[in-house]
Amino acid sequence: MAEPPQEQKEPKEPNGKKSLVDSLDFEFLTKDRNIVSETKQEYAKQCPGLSDDAEQMDLWQTLAVGKKNNFPILPLIVDAFSRDRLEYYLKRKGSLQLQSWSVNYPTLKALSKDKPRQQMMKAAAQTFFHRYSAMIQLPCQEKYVDSIESFCDYIGEATSFINTLLDGDMISPPFQIELMIIPNKVIDMTDQDSDGDDDDDDDFDDDDDDTDEDSDEDADDGKQDDYDPYKEIKDIKSKLEELNVDYEYKYLEEGFRPRIFHEVFKNLRHKLEEKNKENNKNNQNGKPRAQNGKKGDVNNFAMPHGNRICLVVDRRKGGKAKNELFVYKPPSTKDKDGYGDIPSSHLPEW
């Protein structure tokens, strides 16, 4: 049985004060019979990938609890389990199961002392992993050949970019900044890590072991020839143009440099403002969008207020140098490619 490390104990609140999780309301589930159907309807609008299935009652109830308490309970459970599972693997080279985690780790107990509620949240997480987002595969199925330092530079720059938007441009939340870094090279590790992740029903498909070493080598050669981790993102520029998405592009000959995200984003914002200027003038009933923020503007609703902004760093051409940067705003209407604007009453899982 998987057990938590010795240092993990039931959390205690400082100064005897109650935390938000101590005041979570679960009782409304037994009083309000319409809450689950209302939750389904709202999620159907913003997260259409969540299918309306009666077998998902634990999932819907957990999402309803999060919505009622304005507390992203399911994302936090998924995040807590994923972190504990990864730490467990790194220390013990074993697989931490969701069932064992729910009993031996304090997360669910901290959210509710009631065992049926703990079971409800565990079942919701299990449904989420099985139907919507698989657990992290352990051992890893792929490995990146790239610079950790460069990745950290870009991640740090994304944080700095957000701070600049908030404190420098005085942009009012909500807005969402998404960073994707495409590594220089990806290696398939499915056959190298033969000890595998011995997950049971809490995880997805395990790789089959093959004791025939000769056939393994032959299959490996063919597999490497067919393996293409970049097949869905071969040409970013062509894909953006095909979808008629406005974007800004920057070729970084020397690789990363400070403030590059904000610099390229300002070019994109200027382009979109010029494009929409005439529409705003002619829209008598609409509220013109505010212009770029200035220091001292407390409530600035300029872009990216209410928007998603995607930053894509493509390192396939050179790794440390010769990076390509794409900054774009996804389509603003709901379609097969998703949302570009944040809904006014956005859900935590949106």
Short mmCIF file of C-alpha atoms in Angstrom, two decimals:
data_model
loop_
_atom_site.label_atom_id
_atom_site.label_comp_id
_atom_site.label_asym_id
_atom_site.label_seq_id
_atom_site.Cartn_x
_atom_site.Cartn_y
_atom_site.Cartn_z
CA MET A 1 0.00 0.00 0.00
CA ALA A 2 1.22 3.46 -0.85
CA GLU A 3 1.83 5.59 2.21
CA PRO A 4 2.64 9.28 2.54
CA PRO A 5 6.13 10.41 3.54
CA GLN A 6 6.58 10.69 7.29
CA GLU A 7 6.68 14.47 7.24
CA GLN A 8 3.18 14.79 5.73
CA LYS A 9 0.64 15.39 8.47
CA GLU A 10 -2.87 16.75 8.80
CA PRO A 11 -2.58 20.52 8.19
CA LYS A 12 -3.17 22.86 11.13
CA GLU A 13 -4.41 26.41 10.87
CA PRO A 14 -2.23 29.19 12.36
CA ASN A 15 -3.63 31.13 15.34
CA GLY A 16 -6.69 28.90 15.40
CA LYS A 17 -8.26 30.75 12.46
CA LYS A 18 -10.49 28.92 10.04
CA SER A 19 -9.36 28.69 6.44
CA LEU A 20 -11.62 28.88 3.41
CA VAL A 21 -11.71 25.10 3.11
CA ASP A 22 -13.12 24.84 6.65
CA SER A 23 -16.17 26.81 5.57
CA LEU A 24 -16.91 25.02 2.28
CA ASP A 25 -20.63 24.43 1.90
CA PHE A 26 -21.57 20.89 0.86
CA GLU A 27 -25.01 20.82 2.48
CA PHE A 28 -26.73 22.64 -0.38
CA LEU A 29 -26.36 19.46 -2.47
CA THR A 30 -29.09 17.82 -0.39
CA LYS A 31 -31.32 20.92 -0.33
CA ASP A 32 -31.17 22.27 -3.88
CA ARG A 33 -32.29 19.63 -6.39
CA ASN A 34 -31.72 21.95 -9.34
CA ILE A 35 -28.09 22.78 -8.62
CA VAL A 36 -26.62 19.88 -10.59
CA SER A 37 -28.72 20.56 -13.71
CA GLU A 38 -27.85 24.27 -13.49
CA THR A 39 -24.16 23.38 -13.19
CA LYS A 40 -24.42 21.12 -16.24
CA GLN A 41 -25.99 23.91 -18.29
CA GLU A 42 -23.32 26.43 -17.38
CA TYR A 43 -20.47 24.03 -18.07
CA ALA A 44 -22.05 23.02 -21.38
CA LYS A 45 -21.65 26.64 -22.53
CA GLN A 46 -18.05 27.16 -21.46
CA CYS A 47 -16.62 23.62 -21.35
CA PRO A 48 -18.54 21.71 -24.05
CA GLY A 49 -16.02 18.88 -23.83
CA LEU A 50 -17.62 17.78 -20.56
CA SER A 51 -20.30 15.37 -21.74
CA ASP A 52 -23.70 15.38 -20.05
CA ASP A 53 -23.56 11.83 -18.70
CA ALA A 54 -25.61 10.65 -15.72
CA GLU A 55 -22.70 8.42 -14.65
CA GLN A 56 -20.72 11.57 -13.89
CA MET A 57 -22.85 12.57 -10.90
CA ASP A 58 -19.83 12.78 -8.55
CA LEU A 59 -18.06 15.02 -11.04
CA TRP A 60 -21.06 17.32 -11.46
CA GLN A 61 -21.61 17.55 -7.71
CA THR A 62 -17.96 18.41 -7.10
CA LEU A 63 -18.08 21.08 -9.79
CA ALA A 64 -21.28 22.42 -8.23
CA VAL A 65 -19.52 22.68 -4.85
CA GLY A 66 -16.72 24.65 -6.47
CA LYS A 67 -19.16 26.97 -8.21
CA LYS A 68 -21.29 27.52 -5.09
CA ASN A 69 -18.27 28.33 -2.91
CA ASN A 70 -16.35 30.24 -5.59
CA PHE A 71 -13.48 27.83 -4.97
CA PRO A 72 -11.77 25.83 -7.79
CA ILE A 73 -12.01 22.57 -5.89
CA LEU A 74 -11.55 20.07 -8.75
CA PRO A 75 -8.45 21.75 -10.30
CA LEU A 76 -6.86 21.94 -6.85
CA ILE A 77 -7.53 18.24 -6.13
CA VAL A 78 -6.10 17.25 -9.51
CA ASP A 79 -3.06 19.47 -8.96
CA ALA A 80 -2.44 18.19 -5.41
CA PHE A 81 -2.64 14.54 -6.46
CA SER A 82 -0.41 15.10 -9.50
CA ARG A 83 2.27 16.78 -7.38
CA ASP A 84 2.16 14.08 -4.70
CA ARG A 85 2.21 11.35 -7.34
CA LEU A 86 5.26 12.82 -9.05
CA GLU A 87 7.09 13.29 -5.73
CA TYR A 88 6.24 9.71 -4.75
CA TYR A 89 7.66 8.37 -8.03
CA LEU A 90 10.87 10.40 -7.76
CA LYS A 91 11.51 9.15 -4.22
CA ARG A 92 10.33 5.55 -4.50
CA LYS A 93 10.16 4.74 -8.22
CA GLY A 94 6.66 3.47 -7.59
CA SER A 95 3.15 4.43 -8.61
CA LEU A 96 0.91 6.30 -6.18
CA GLN A 97 -2.70 5.28 -6.74
CA LEU A 98 -5.59 7.69 -6.39
CA GLN A 99 -7.35 5.41 -3.89
CA SER A 100 -4.26 5.21 -1.65
CA TRP A 101 -3.68 8.95 -1.95
CA SER A 102 -7.26 9.73 -0.92
CA VAL A 103 -6.81 7.70 2.29
CA ASN A 104 -3.21 8.43 3.26
CA TYR A 105 -2.72 12.03 2.21
CA PRO A 106 -4.46 14.99 3.91
CA THR A 107 -5.92 16.87 0.93
CA LEU A 108 -9.45 15.45 0.81
CA LYS A 109 -9.68 15.30 4.62
CA ALA A 110 -8.82 19.00 4.72
CA LEU A 111 -11.65 19.78 2.30
CA SER A 112 -14.26 17.78 4.19
CA LYS A 113 -14.31 15.62 7.32
CA ASP A 114 -17.28 13.72 5.91
CA LYS A 115 -16.19 10.43 4.30
CA PRO A 116 -19.00 10.33 1.70
CA ARG A 117 -17.92 13.80 0.53
CA GLN A 118 -14.32 12.63 0.35
CA GLN A 119 -15.44 9.66 -1.76
CA MET A 120 -17.42 12.02 -4.01
CA MET A 121 -14.35 14.21 -4.65
CA LYS A 122 -12.11 11.19 -5.24
CA ALA A 123 -14.60 9.75 -7.76
CA ALA A 124 -14.80 13.15 -9.49
CA ALA A 125 -11.01 13.25 -9.88
CA GLN A 126 -10.99 9.68 -11.16
CA THR A 127 -13.64 10.50 -13.77
CA PHE A 128 -11.68 13.59 -14.82
CA PHE A 129 -8.48 11.59 -15.32
CA HIS A 130 -10.19 8.77 -17.21
CA ARG A 131 -12.42 10.80 -19.53
CA TYR A 132 -10.89 14.23 -19.98
CA SER A 133 -7.23 14.58 -19.07
CA ALA A 134 -4.95 11.59 -18.52
CA MET A 135 -2.53 11.48 -15.62
CA ILE A 136 1.12 12.28 -16.22
CA GLN A 137 2.67 9.11 -17.57
CA LEU A 138 5.33 7.72 -15.25
CA PRO A 139 7.98 6.90 -16.20
CA CYS A 140 7.94 9.60 -18.86
CA GLN A 141 7.03 8.61 -22.42
CA GLU A 142 9.10 11.38 -24.02
CA LYS A 143 12.19 13.36 -23.08
CA TYR A 144 13.25 16.81 -24.25
CA VAL A 145 16.74 17.52 -25.51
CA ASP A 146 17.03 21.22 -24.72
CA SER A 147 18.30 23.79 -22.26
CA ILE A 148 16.61 24.00 -18.85
CA GLU A 149 18.15 27.45 -18.44
CA SER A 150 16.46 28.70 -21.61
CA PHE A 151 13.09 27.29 -20.56
CA CYS A 152 13.43 29.04 -17.19
CA ASP A 153 14.31 32.31 -18.95
CA TYR A 154 11.10 32.21 -20.96
CA ILE A 155 8.95 31.14 -18.00
CA GLY A 156 10.41 33.97 -15.91
CA GLU A 157 9.82 36.39 -18.77
CA ALA A 158 6.15 35.33 -18.95
CA THR A 159 5.78 36.18 -15.25
CA SER A 160 7.49 39.52 -15.80
CA PHE A 161 5.19 40.20 -18.77
CA ILE A 162 2.10 39.64 -16.63
CA ASN A 163 3.47 41.94 -13.92
CA THR A 164 4.15 44.62 -16.54
CA LEU A 165 0.58 44.41 -17.81
CA LEU A 166 -0.79 44.74 -14.28
CA ASP A 167 1.59 47.29 -12.77
CA GLY A 168 2.94 49.13 -15.81
CA ASP A 169 0.07 49.18 -18.29
CA MET A 170 -2.47 49.02 -15.43
CA ILE A 171 -4.59 46.46 -17.29
CA SER A 172 -7.57 45.27 -15.27
CA PRO A 173 -8.05 41.52 -14.83
CA PRO A 174 -9.27 39.09 -15.87
CA PHE A 175 -6.94 38.14 -18.69
CA GLN A 176 -5.14 34.93 -19.52
CA ILE A 177 -1.57 34.53 -20.78
CA GLU A 178 -0.68 31.12 -22.19
CA LEU A 179 2.94 30.14 -22.86
CA MET A 180 3.94 27.21 -25.03
CA ILE A 181 7.62 26.33 -25.56
CA ILE A 182 8.34 23.88 -28.37
CA PRO A 183 11.61 22.09 -27.48
CA ASN A 184 14.53 21.71 -29.80
CA LYS A 185 14.26 17.92 -29.92
CA VAL A 186 12.00 15.22 -28.46
CA ILE A 187 13.04 11.60 -27.92
CA ASP A 188 10.61 8.67 -27.64
CA MET A 189 11.30 6.84 -24.35
CA THR A 190 8.52 4.26 -24.33
CA ASP A 191 10.86 1.31 -24.88
CA GLN A 192 13.82 2.59 -22.84
CA ASP A 193 11.80 2.76 -19.60
CA SER A 194 10.81 -0.86 -19.51
CA ASP A 195 9.97 -0.98 -15.79
CA GLY A 196 6.87 1.07 -16.59
CA ASP A 197 4.18 2.61 -14.46
CA ASP A 198 2.24 -0.18 -12.78
CA ASP A 199 -0.94 1.83 -12.44
CA ASP A 200 -4.21 -0.05 -12.11
CA ASP A 201 -7.65 1.26 -13.06
CA ASP A 202 -6.71 4.72 -11.82
CA ASP A 203 -4.48 5.26 -14.87
CA PHE A 204 -4.61 4.78 -18.59
CA ASP A 205 -3.12 2.10 -20.80
CA ASP A 206 0.15 0.51 -19.71
CA ASP A 207 2.75 -0.53 -22.25
CA ASP A 208 2.99 -4.29 -22.85
CA ASP A 209 6.29 -5.90 -21.90
CA ASP A 210 8.07 -7.87 -24.61
CA THR A 211 10.73 -10.38 -23.66
CA ASP A 212 11.98 -10.91 -27.22
CA GLU A 213 15.00 -8.59 -27.40
CA ASP A 214 15.64 -9.15 -31.11
CA SER A 215 12.07 -8.33 -32.08
CA ASP A 216 12.26 -5.31 -29.76
CA GLU A 217 15.19 -3.90 -31.71
CA ASP A 218 13.48 -4.42 -35.07
CA ALA A 219 10.28 -2.82 -33.83
CA ASP A 220 12.26 0.02 -32.27
CA ASP A 221 13.87 0.93 -35.61
CA GLY A 222 10.51 1.08 -37.34
CA LYS A 223 8.97 2.99 -34.48
CA GLN A 224 11.65 5.68 -34.53
CA ASP A 225 11.14 6.12 -38.28
CA ASP A 226 7.40 6.71 -37.75
CA TYR A 227 7.76 8.79 -34.59
CA ASP A 228 6.99 12.46 -35.15
CA PRO A 229 6.27 14.50 -31.99
CA TYR A 230 5.72 17.64 -34.07
CA LYS A 231 3.14 16.28 -36.51
CA GLU A 232 0.36 18.56 -35.18
CA ILE A 233 2.50 21.73 -35.21
CA LYS A 234 4.68 21.46 -38.29
CA ASP A 235 4.28 25.04 -39.52
CA ILE A 236 2.83 27.51 -37.01
CA LYS A 237 2.84 30.51 -39.33
CA SER A 238 0.90 28.69 -42.06
CA LYS A 239 -1.61 27.38 -39.54
CA LEU A 240 -2.30 30.84 -38.08
CA GLU A 241 -2.75 32.31 -41.55
CA GLU A 242 -4.99 29.45 -42.59
CA LEU A 243 -7.27 30.20 -39.62
CA ASN A 244 -7.12 33.94 -40.35
CA VAL A 245 -5.70 34.69 -36.90
CA ASP A 246 -3.98 38.02 -36.30
CA TYR A 247 -0.49 37.48 -34.93
CA GLU A 248 2.93 39.06 -34.52
CA TYR A 249 6.13 37.22 -35.34
CA LYS A 250 9.70 37.78 -34.17
CA TYR A 251 12.79 35.87 -35.18
CA LEU A 252 15.23 35.75 -32.27
CA GLU A 253 18.63 35.24 -33.87
CA GLU A 254 20.42 35.22 -30.51
CA GLY A 255 17.65 33.47 -28.61
CA PHE A 256 16.00 34.84 -25.47
CA ARG A 257 16.19 38.49 -24.50
CA PRO A 258 14.39 40.41 -21.72
CA ARG A 259 11.04 42.16 -22.32
CA ILE A 260 10.61 40.48 -25.68
CA PHE A 261 7.07 39.28 -24.88
CA HIS A 262 5.83 42.75 -24.00
CA GLU A 263 7.54 44.29 -27.03
CA VAL A 264 5.93 41.89 -29.51
CA PHE A 265 2.59 42.01 -27.71
CA LYS A 266 2.45 45.82 -28.02
CA ASN A 267 2.90 45.45 -31.78
CA LEU A 268 -0.02 43.02 -31.88
CA ARG A 269 -2.20 45.28 -29.75
CA HIS A 270 -1.46 48.26 -32.00
CA LYS A 271 -2.29 46.21 -35.09
CA LEU A 272 -5.65 45.09 -33.67
CA GLU A 273 -6.54 48.59 -32.45
CA GLU A 274 -5.89 50.03 -35.90
CA LYS A 275 -7.92 47.25 -37.46
CA ASN A 276 -10.88 47.89 -35.17
CA LYS A 277 -10.71 51.69 -35.06
CA GLU A 278 -13.29 52.30 -37.78
CA ASN A 279 -15.63 49.67 -36.36
CA ASN A 280 -15.51 51.33 -32.95
CA LYS A 281 -16.30 54.74 -34.45
CA ASN A 282 -19.31 53.40 -36.31
CA ASN A 283 -20.65 51.44 -33.37
CA GLN A 284 -23.04 53.97 -31.83
CA ASN A 285 -24.45 51.54 -29.27
CA GLY A 286 -21.19 49.95 -28.26
CA LYS A 287 -18.67 51.10 -25.73
CA PRO A 288 -15.36 52.00 -27.39
CA ARG A 289 -12.45 50.01 -26.14
CA ALA A 290 -9.96 51.94 -24.03
CA GLN A 291 -6.60 52.72 -25.56
CA ASN A 292 -3.26 51.57 -24.24
CA GLY A 293 -2.90 51.97 -20.51
CA LYS A 294 -1.04 54.87 -18.98
CA LYS A 295 0.47 55.02 -15.54
CA GLY A 296 -2.20 56.16 -13.11
CA ASP A 297 -5.14 54.66 -15.05
CA VAL A 298 -6.64 52.54 -12.28
CA ASN A 299 -9.27 50.77 -14.40
CA ASN A 300 -7.84 50.19 -17.83
CA PHE A 301 -9.85 47.83 -20.04
CA ALA A 302 -7.51 47.78 -23.01
CA MET A 303 -6.37 44.50 -24.49
CA PRO A 304 -5.72 41.96 -23.02
CA HIS A 305 -8.54 42.66 -20.53
CA GLY A 306 -11.05 39.84 -20.97
CA ASN A 307 -8.82 38.10 -23.55
CA ARG A 308 -6.56 35.12 -23.98
CA ILE A 309 -3.11 35.88 -25.34
CA CYS A 310 -0.99 33.00 -26.59
CA LEU A 311 2.82 33.08 -26.63
CA VAL A 312 4.54 30.36 -28.65
CA VAL A 313 8.32 29.98 -28.56
CA ASP A 314 9.53 27.62 -31.28
CA ARG A 315 13.06 26.34 -30.57
CA ARG A 316 13.21 23.63 -33.25
CA LYS A 317 15.55 25.51 -35.56
CA GLY A 318 18.41 26.14 -33.21
CA GLY A 319 17.72 25.55 -29.52
CA LYS A 320 19.55 28.23 -27.54
CA ALA A 321 19.66 30.59 -30.54
CA LYS A 322 17.49 31.01 -33.64
CA ASN A 323 14.16 30.91 -31.77
CA GLU A 324 10.85 31.96 -33.32
CA LEU A 325 8.25 33.83 -31.28
CA PHE A 326 4.56 34.01 -32.16
CA VAL A 327 2.12 36.18 -30.18
CA TYR A 328 -1.56 35.96 -31.08
CA LYS A 329 -5.11 36.29 -29.81
CA PRO A 330 -7.31 33.28 -30.64
CA PRO A 331 -10.64 33.80 -32.45
CA SER A 332 -13.05 35.75 -30.26
CA THR A 333 -16.10 33.62 -30.99
CA LYS A 334 -16.87 30.11 -29.80
CA ASP A 335 -16.05 27.65 -32.54
CA LYS A 336 -14.21 24.39 -33.05
CA ASP A 337 -10.96 26.08 -32.09
CA GLY A 338 -12.26 27.30 -28.72
CA TYR A 339 -12.62 30.70 -27.08
CA GLY A 340 -10.59 33.83 -27.60
CA ASP A 341 -12.49 35.92 -25.05
CA ILE A 342 -12.99 35.09 -21.38
CA PRO A 343 -16.70 34.66 -20.52
CA SER A 344 -18.07 37.29 -18.15
CA SER A 345 -18.79 34.64 -15.49
CA HIS A 346 -15.93 32.31 -16.35
CA LEU A 347 -15.63 28.97 -14.58
CA PRO A 348 -12.39 27.81 -12.93
CA GLU A 349 -12.01 24.97 -15.45
CA TRP A 350 -12.53 27.25 -18.48
#
